[in-house]
CSV table of N, CA and C in Angstrom, one decimal:
chain,number,residue,atom,x,y,z
A,201,MET,N,93.4,23.0,13.7
A,201,MET,CA,93.6,24.5,13.5
A,201,MET,C,93.9,24.7,12.0
A,202,VAL,N,94.8,24.0,11.4
A,202,VAL,CA,95.2,24.2,10.1
A,202,VAL,C,94.1,23.8,9.2
A,203,GLU,N,93.3,22.7,9.5
A,203,GLU,CA,92.1,22.5,8.6
A,203,GLU,C,91.1,23.6,8.8
A,204,ALA,N,90.9,24.1,10.0
A,204,ALA,CA,90.0,25.1,10.1
A,204,ALA,C,90.4,26.5,9.4
A,205,LEU,N,91.6,26.8,9.4
A,205,LEU,CA,92.1,27.9,8.6
A,205,LEU,C,91.9,27.6,7.1
A,206,ASN,N,92.2,26.5,6.6
A,206,ASN,CA,92.0,26.2,5.3
A,206,ASN,C,90.7,26.3,4.9
A,207,ARG,N,89.7,25.6,5.7
A,207,ARG,CA,88.4,25.8,5.2
A,207,ARG,C,87.8,27.3,5.2
A,208,HIS,N,88.4,27.9,6.2
A,208,HIS,CA,88.0,29.4,6.2
A,208,HIS,C,88.4,30.1,4.9
A,209,LEU,N,89.6,29.9,4.6
A,209,LEU,CA,90.3,30.6,3.5
A,209,LEU,C,89.7,30.1,2.2
A,210,GLU,N,89.2,29.0,2.0
A,210,GLU,CA,88.8,28.4,0.9
A,210,GLU,C,87.4,28.9,0.5
A,211,GLN,N,86.7,29.5,1.5
A,211,GLN,CA,85.3,30.2,1.3
A,211,GLN,C,85.5,31.2,0.2
A,212,ASP,N,84.4,31.3,-0.6
A,212,ASP,CA,84.3,32.6,-1.4
A,212,ASP,C,83.9,33.7,-0.8
A,213,LEU,N,84.9,34.6,-0.5
A,213,LEU,CA,84.6,35.9,0.2
A,213,LEU,C,84.2,36.9,-0.7
A,214,GLU,N,83.0,37.4,-0.4
A,214,GLU,CA,82.5,38.6,-1.2
A,214,GLU,C,83.0,39.9,-0.6
A,215,CYS,N,82.9,40.9,-1.3
A,215,CYS,CA,83.5,42.2,-0.9
A,215,CYS,C,82.8,42.5,0.5
A,216,GLU,N,81.5,42.3,0.7
A,216,GLU,CA,80.8,42.8,1.8
A,216,GLU,C,81.2,41.9,3.0
A,217,THR,N,81.6,40.6,2.7
A,217,THR,CA,82.0,39.7,3.8
A,217,THR,C,83.4,40.3,4.3
A,218,LEU,N,84.2,40.6,3.2
A,218,LEU,CA,85.5,41.2,3.7
A,218,LEU,C,85.5,42.5,4.5
A,219,LEU,N,84.4,43.4,4.1
A,219,LEU,CA,84.2,44.6,5.0
A,219,LEU,C,83.7,44.2,6.3
A,220,GLU,N,82.9,43.2,6.3
A,220,GLU,CA,82.4,42.9,7.7
A,220,GLU,C,83.4,42.4,8.6
A,221,CYS,N,84.5,41.7,8.0
A,221,CYS,CA,85.5,41.0,8.8
A,221,CYS,C,86.5,42.1,9.3
A,222,LEU,N,86.8,43.0,8.3
A,222,LEU,CA,87.9,44.0,8.7
A,222,LEU,C,87.3,45.1,9.5
A,223,TYR,N,86.1,45.4,9.3
A,223,TYR,CA,85.5,46.5,10.1
A,223,TYR,C,84.5,46.1,11.1
A,224,ASP,N,84.1,45.0,11.3
A,224,ASP,CA,83.3,44.6,12.3
A,224,ASP,C,81.9,45.2,12.1
A,225,LEU,N,81.3,45.1,10.9
A,225,LEU,CA,80.1,45.7,10.5
A,225,LEU,C,79.0,44.9,10.8
A,226,ASN,N,77.7,45.4,11.2
A,226,ASN,CA,76.7,44.6,11.5
A,226,ASN,C,75.8,44.7,10.1
A,227,ALA,N,74.6,44.0,10.3
A,227,ALA,CA,73.8,43.9,9.1
A,227,ALA,C,73.3,45.2,8.5
A,228,LEU,N,73.0,46.2,9.3
A,228,LEU,CA,72.5,47.4,8.9
A,228,LEU,C,73.6,48.3,8.4
A,229,ASP,N,74.8,48.2,8.9
A,229,ASP,CA,75.9,48.9,8.4
A,229,ASP,C,76.2,48.5,7.0
A,230,ARG,N,76.2,47.2,6.7
A,230,ARG,CA,76.4,46.5,5.3
A,230,ARG,C,75.3,47.1,4.5
A,231,GLU,N,74.1,47.0,5.0
A,231,GLU,CA,72.9,47.5,4.0
A,231,GLU,C,73.1,49.0,3.7
A,232,CYS,N,73.4,49.7,4.6
A,232,CYS,CA,73.6,51.2,4.2
A,232,CYS,C,74.7,51.3,3.3
A,233,PHE,N,75.8,50.7,3.5
A,233,PHE,CA,77.0,50.9,2.6
A,233,PHE,C,76.5,50.4,1.2
A,234,ASN,N,75.7,49.2,1.1
A,234,ASN,CA,75.4,48.7,-0.2
A,234,ASN,C,74.5,49.7,-0.9
A,235,VAL,N,73.6,50.3,-0.2
A,235,VAL,CA,72.5,51.2,-0.8
A,235,VAL,C,73.3,52.5,-1.4
A,236,LEU,N,74.1,52.9,-0.5
A,236,LEU,CA,75.1,54.0,-0.9
A,236,LEU,C,75.9,53.8,-2.2
A,237,ALA,N,76.4,52.6,-2.1
A,237,ALA,CA,77.3,52.1,-3.3
A,237,ALA,C,76.6,52.0,-4.5
A,238,ASP,N,75.2,51.6,-4.4
A,238,ASP,CA,74.3,51.3,-5.6
A,238,ASP,C,73.7,52.5,-6.1
A,239,THR,N,73.7,53.7,-5.4
A,239,THR,CA,73.2,54.9,-5.8
A,239,THR,C,74.2,55.9,-6.5
A,240,ALA,N,73.7,56.4,-7.5
A,240,ALA,CA,74.6,57.3,-8.2
A,240,ALA,C,74.9,58.7,-7.4
A,241,GLU,N,73.7,59.2,-6.8
A,241,GLU,CA,73.8,60.5,-6.1
A,241,GLU,C,73.9,60.1,-4.7
A,242,PRO,N,74.6,61.1,-3.9
A,242,PRO,CA,74.6,60.9,-2.4
A,242,PRO,C,73.2,60.9,-2.0
A,243,LEU,N,73.1,60.5,-0.8
A,243,LEU,CA,71.7,60.5,0.0
A,243,LEU,C,71.8,61.2,1.4
A,244,THR,N,70.6,61.6,1.8
A,244,THR,CA,70.5,62.2,3.1
A,244,THR,C,70.2,61.0,4.1
A,245,ILE,N,70.2,61.3,5.4
A,245,ILE,CA,69.9,60.3,6.3
A,245,ILE,C,68.5,59.9,6.1
A,246,ASP,N,67.6,60.8,5.9
A,246,ASP,CA,66.1,60.4,5.7
A,246,ASP,C,65.9,59.6,4.5
A,247,GLU,N,66.5,59.9,3.4
A,247,GLU,CA,66.4,59.1,2.3
A,247,GLU,C,67.0,57.7,2.5
A,248,LEU,N,68.1,57.6,3.1
A,248,LEU,CA,68.7,56.3,3.4
A,248,LEU,C,67.7,55.6,4.3
A,249,ALA,N,67.2,56.2,5.4
A,249,ALA,CA,66.3,55.4,6.3
A,249,ALA,C,65.1,55.0,5.6
A,250,SER,N,64.6,55.6,4.7
A,250,SER,CA,63.4,55.4,4.0
A,250,SER,C,63.7,54.1,3.1
A,251,THR,N,65.0,54.1,2.5
A,251,THR,CA,65.3,53.0,1.6
A,251,THR,C,65.6,51.6,2.4
A,252,VAL,N,66.1,51.8,3.6
A,252,VAL,CA,66.3,50.5,4.3
A,252,VAL,C,65.2,50.2,5.3
A,253,ASP,N,64.3,51.1,5.3
A,253,ASP,CA,63.1,50.9,6.2
A,253,ASP,C,63.3,50.8,7.6
A,254,ARG,N,64.2,51.8,8.2
A,254,ARG,CA,64.5,51.8,9.4
A,254,ARG,C,64.4,53.3,10.1
A,255,GLU,N,64.5,53.5,11.2
A,255,GLU,CA,64.2,54.6,12.0
A,255,GLU,C,65.4,55.6,11.6
A,256,ARG,N,65.2,56.9,11.4
A,256,ARG,CA,66.3,57.8,11.1
A,256,ARG,C,67.5,57.7,12.2
A,257,SER,N,67.1,57.7,13.4
A,257,SER,CA,68.3,57.6,14.4
A,257,SER,C,69.1,56.3,14.3
A,258,THR,N,68.5,55.3,14.0
A,258,THR,CA,69.2,53.9,13.8
A,258,THR,C,70.2,54.2,12.6
A,259,VAL,N,69.5,54.7,11.6
A,259,VAL,CA,70.4,54.7,10.3
A,259,VAL,C,71.5,55.8,10.6
A,260,TYR,N,71.3,56.8,11.4
A,260,TYR,CA,72.2,57.8,11.6
A,260,TYR,C,73.5,57.1,12.3
A,261,ARG,N,73.3,56.2,13.3
A,261,ARG,CA,74.3,55.6,14.3
A,261,ARG,C,75.1,54.7,13.3
A,262,SER,N,74.4,54.0,12.5
A,262,SER,CA,75.0,53.2,11.4
A,262,SER,C,76.0,54.0,10.5
A,263,ILE,N,75.6,55.1,10.1
A,263,ILE,CA,76.4,56.0,9.1
A,263,ILE,C,77.5,56.5,10.0
A,264,GLN,N,77.3,56.9,11.1
A,264,GLN,CA,78.4,57.4,12.0
A,264,GLN,C,79.6,56.3,12.1
A,265,ARG,N,79.2,55.0,12.2
A,265,ARG,CA,80.1,54.0,12.3
A,265,ARG,C,80.9,53.8,11.0
A,266,LEU,N,80.2,54.0,9.8
A,266,LEU,CA,80.8,53.9,8.6
A,266,LEU,C,81.8,55.1,8.3
A,267,LEU,N,81.3,56.2,8.7
A,267,LEU,CA,82.3,57.5,8.6
A,267,LEU,C,83.5,57.3,9.5
A,268,GLN,N,83.2,56.7,10.8
A,268,GLN,CA,84.5,56.4,11.7
A,268,GLN,C,85.4,55.6,10.9
A,269,PHE,N,85.1,54.6,10.2
A,269,PHE,CA,85.9,53.6,9.5
A,269,PHE,C,86.4,54.3,8.2
A,270,GLY,N,85.9,55.3,7.8
A,270,GLY,CA,86.4,55.9,6.5
A,270,GLY,C,85.7,55.3,5.3
A,271,LEU,N,84.6,54.7,5.5
A,271,LEU,CA,84.0,53.9,4.3
A,271,LEU,C,83.0,54.8,3.7
A,272,VAL,N,82.6,55.8,4.4
A,272,VAL,CA,81.6,56.7,3.9
A,272,VAL,C,82.0,58.2,4.1
A,273,GLN,N,81.7,59.1,3.3
A,273,GLN,CA,82.0,60.6,3.3
A,273,GLN,C,80.8,61.3,3.5
A,274,LYS,N,80.9,62.4,4.2
A,274,LYS,CA,79.8,63.2,4.5
A,274,LYS,C,80.1,64.6,3.8
A,275,GLU,N,79.1,65.1,3.0
A,275,GLU,CA,79.2,66.4,2.3
A,275,GLU,C,78.1,67.3,2.8
A,276,GLN,N,78.5,68.6,2.9
A,276,GLN,CA,77.5,69.6,3.3
A,276,GLN,C,76.9,70.3,2.1
A,277,VAL,N,75.6,70.4,1.9
A,277,VAL,CA,74.9,71.0,0.8
A,277,VAL,C,74.3,72.3,1.5
A,278,ASN,N,74.6,73.5,0.9
A,278,ASN,CA,73.9,74.7,1.3
A,278,ASN,C,72.8,75.1,0.6
A,279,TYR,N,71.7,75.6,1.4
A,279,TYR,CA,70.5,76.2,0.6
A,279,TYR,C,71.0,77.5,0.3
A,280,ASP,N,70.2,78.0,-0.8
A,280,ASP,CA,70.5,79.4,-1.4
A,280,ASP,C,70.3,80.5,-0.3
A,281,ARG,N,69.2,80.2,0.5
A,281,ARG,CA,68.7,81.3,1.3
A,281,ARG,C,69.2,81.0,2.9
A,282,GLY,N,70.2,80.2,2.9
A,282,GLY,CA,70.7,80.0,4.2
A,282,GLY,C,70.5,78.5,4.8
A,283,GLY,N,71.2,78.1,5.6
A,283,GLY,CA,71.0,76.7,6.1
A,283,GLY,C,71.7,75.7,5.3
A,284,TYR,N,71.8,74.5,5.8
A,284,TYR,CA,72.5,73.4,5.0
A,284,TYR,C,71.8,72.0,5.5
A,285,TYR,N,72.3,71.1,4.7
A,285,TYR,CA,72.0,69.7,5.1
A,285,TYR,C,73.2,68.9,4.7
A,286,HIS,N,73.3,67.7,5.1
A,286,HIS,CA,74.4,66.6,4.8
A,286,HIS,C,73.9,65.5,4.0
A,287,VAL,N,74.7,65.2,3.1
A,287,VAL,CA,74.4,64.0,2.2
A,287,VAL,C,75.6,63.1,2.4
A,288,TYR,N,75.4,61.8,2.1
A,288,TYR,CA,76.5,60.8,2.3
A,288,TYR,C,76.6,60.0,1.1
A,289,ARG,N,77.9,59.5,0.8
A,289,ARG,CA,78.3,58.8,-0.4
A,289,ARG,C,79.4,57.7,0.2
A,290,ILE,N,79.6,56.7,-0.5
A,290,ILE,CA,80.8,55.8,-0.1
A,290,ILE,C,82.1,56.5,-0.7
A,291,THR,N,83.1,56.2,0.3
A,291,THR,CA,84.4,56.6,-0.1
A,291,THR,C,84.9,56.0,-1.5
A,292,ASN,N,85.8,56.7,-2.1
A,292,ASN,CA,86.3,56.0,-3.4
A,292,ASN,C,86.8,54.7,-3.1
A,293,PRO,N,86.2,53.6,-3.8
A,293,PRO,CA,86.6,52.2,-3.6
A,293,PRO,C,88.1,52.0,-3.6
A,294,ASP,N,88.9,52.6,-4.4
A,294,ASP,CA,90.3,52.4,-4.4
A,294,ASP,C,91.0,52.8,-3.1
A,295,GLU,N,90.3,53.9,-2.4
A,295,GLU,CA,91.0,54.3,-1.1
A,295,GLU,C,90.5,53.2,-0.1
A,296,ILE,N,89.3,52.8,-0.1
A,296,ILE,CA,88.9,51.8,0.7
A,296,ILE,C,89.8,50.4,0.6
A,297,GLY,N,90.1,50.2,-0.6
A,297,GLY,CA,90.9,49.0,-1.0
A,297,GLY,C,92.3,49.2,-0.5
A,298,ASP,N,92.8,50.3,-0.6
A,298,ASP,CA,94.2,50.7,-0.1
A,298,ASP,C,94.3,50.5,1.5
A,299,GLU,N,93.2,51.0,2.2
A,299,GLU,CA,93.1,50.9,3.6
A,299,GLU,C,92.9,49.3,3.9
A,300,MET,N,92.0,48.7,3.2
A,300,MET,CA,92.0,47.1,3.5
A,300,MET,C,93.4,46.4,3.4
A,301,GLN,N,94.0,46.7,2.4
A,301,GLN,CA,95.3,46.1,2.2
A,301,GLN,C,96.3,46.5,3.3
A,302,THR,N,96.3,47.7,3.8
A,302,THR,CA,97.0,48.2,4.9
A,302,THR,C,96.7,47.3,6.2
A,303,LYS,N,95.3,47.1,6.4
A,303,LYS,CA,95.0,46.4,7.6
A,303,LYS,C,95.4,44.9,7.5
A,304,LEU,N,95.4,44.3,6.3
A,304,LEU,CA,95.8,43.1,6.1
A,304,LEU,C,97.3,42.9,6.2
A,305,ASN,N,98.1,43.9,5.8
A,305,ASN,CA,99.5,43.8,6.0
A,305,ASN,C,99.9,43.9,7.4
A,306,ASP,N,99.3,44.7,8.1
A,306,ASP,CA,99.6,44.8,9.7
A,306,ASP,C,99.2,43.5,10.4
A,307,TRP,N,98.0,42.8,9.9
A,307,TRP,CA,97.7,41.5,10.5
A,307,TRP,C,98.8,40.6,10.2
A,308,TYR,N,99.2,40.5,8.9
A,308,TYR,CA,100.2,39.6,8.5
A,308,TYR,C,101.6,39.7,9.3
A,309,ALA,N,101.9,41.0,9.6
A,309,ALA,CA,103.1,41.4,10.3
A,309,ALA,C,102.8,40.8,11.6
A,310,GLN,N,101.7,41.1,12.3
A,310,GLN,CA,101.5,40.6,13.7
A,310,GLN,C,101.5,39.0,13.8
A,311,ILE,N,101.0,38.5,12.8
A,311,ILE,CA,101.0,36.9,12.8
A,311,ILE,C,102.4,36.4,12.7
A,312,GLY,N,103.2,37.1,11.9
A,312,GLY,CA,104.5,36.6,11.6
A,312,GLY,C,105.3,36.9,12.9
A,313,TYR,N,105.1,37.9,13.7
A,313,TYR,CA,105.7,38.2,15.0
A,313,TYR,C,105.4,37.1,15.9
A,314,LEU,N,104.0,36.7,15.9
A,314,LEU,CA,103.6,35.6,16.9
A,314,LEU,C,104.2,34.3,16.4
A,315,VAL,N,104.4,33.9,15.2
A,315,VAL,CA,105.0,32.8,14.8
A,315,VAL,C,106.5,32.7,15.3
A,316,GLY,N,107.2,33.9,15.1
A,316,GLY,CA,108.6,33.9,15.7
A,316,GLY,C,108.6,33.7,17.1
A,317,ARG,N,107.6,34.3,18.0
A,317,ARG,CA,107.7,34.1,19.3
A,317,ARG,C,107.4,32.6,19.6
A,318,PHE,N,106.5,32.0,18.9
A,318,PHE,CA,106.3,30.6,19.0
A,318,PHE,C,107.5,29.8,19.0
A,319,ARG,N,108.2,30.0,17.8
A,319,ARG,CA,109.6,29.4,17.4
A,319,ARG,C,110.5,29.6,18.7
A,320,GLU,N,110.6,30.8,19.1
A,320,GLU,CA,111.4,31.1,20.3
A,320,GLU,C,111.1,30.3,21.6
A,321,LYS,N,109.8,30.3,21.8
A,321,LYS,CA,109.3,29.7,23.0
A,321,LYS,C,109.6,28.0,23.0
A,322,TYR,N,109.4,27.5,21.7
A,322,TYR,CA,109.4,26.0,21.7
A,322,TYR,C,110.8,25.5,21.0
A,323,GLY,N,111.8,26.5,21.0
A,323,GLY,CA,113.1,25.9,20.7
A,323,GLY,C,113.6,26.2,19.4
A,324,GLU,N,112.8,26.7,18.5
A,324,GLU,CA,113.3,26.8,17.0
A,324,GLU,C,114.1,28.2,16.9
A,325,GLY,N,113.9,29.0,17.9
A,325,GLY,CA,114.6,30.3,17.9
A,325,GLY,C,114.0,31.4,16.9
A,326,SER,N,114.3,32.6,17.2
A,326,SER,CA,113.8,33.7,16.3
A,326,SER,C,114.7,34.9,16.3
A,327,ASP,N,114.9,35.5,15.2
A,327,ASP,CA,115.8,36.7,15.3
A,327,ASP,C,115.0,37.9,15.7
A,328,SER,N,113.7,37.8,15.7
A,328,SER,CA,113.0,39.1,16.1
A,328,SER,C,112.4,38.8,17.3
A,329,THR,N,112.6,39.8,18.4
A,329,THR,CA,111.8,39.7,19.6
A,329,THR,C,111.1,41.1,20.0
A,330,GLU,N,110.9,41.9,18.7
A,330,GLU,CA,110.4,43.2,18.9
A,330,GLU,C,108.9,43.1,19.2
A,331,SER,N,108.3,44.1,19.7
A,331,SER,CA,106.9,44.0,19.9
A,331,SER,C,106.2,44.0,18.5
A,332,PRO,N,104.9,43.5,18.4
A,332,PRO,CA,104.3,43.4,17.1
A,332,PRO,C,104.0,44.9,16.8
A,333,PRO,N,103.8,45.0,15.4
A,333,PRO,CA,103.3,46.4,15.0
A,333,PRO,C,101.9,46.6,15.5
A,334,PRO,N,101.5,47.9,15.9
A,334,PRO,CA,100.2,48.2,16.4
A,334,PRO,C,99.2,47.8,15.3
A,335,VAL,N,97.9,47.4,15.7
A,335,VAL,CA,96.8,47.3,14.9
A,335,VAL,C,96.0,48.5,14.8
A,336,THR,N,95.8,49.1,13.7
A,336,THR,CA,94.9,50.2,13.6
A,336,THR,C,93.4,49.9,13.1
C-alpha cells in the first residue's frame, strides 16, 4: 500500500488531472473546461459544441456538471430588442485553487481521523474519537 501511494504521489500531476481527481470529471468535462480556459471571451453552448465537435445537448450536460462544481460561471447577455442568451467562462482560477485546497484539507483531516481510529483499534491509542469532518 505504501509503495502504491508513493508511486501515485510521485507521478507528475497536471492541473487537468487534479481537476479530474477532485471533481470526478470525464473527458468531455475536461475538454470543455480547457476550451473555456483557452478562450479570451466567454462562449455559448453552441460555440462550445462546435469547438469540441459534440452535440449541443451533450455539451450542455457537461457544462451543467462544471457549473455544479463551481468550475464554470454562466452569464446572461441581453439583446437590445428583448430576449437573452447565456455565455460561459471558467471561474477565476484563484477561486478554483482555493476550493481545491479546501477539498484537500478536508481529505487530509479525514485521513488523520482514520489513522487515529486505526491506532485506537490496534492498541496505539488516540486522543480523538470524534466523527470525521464531512466531505463536501
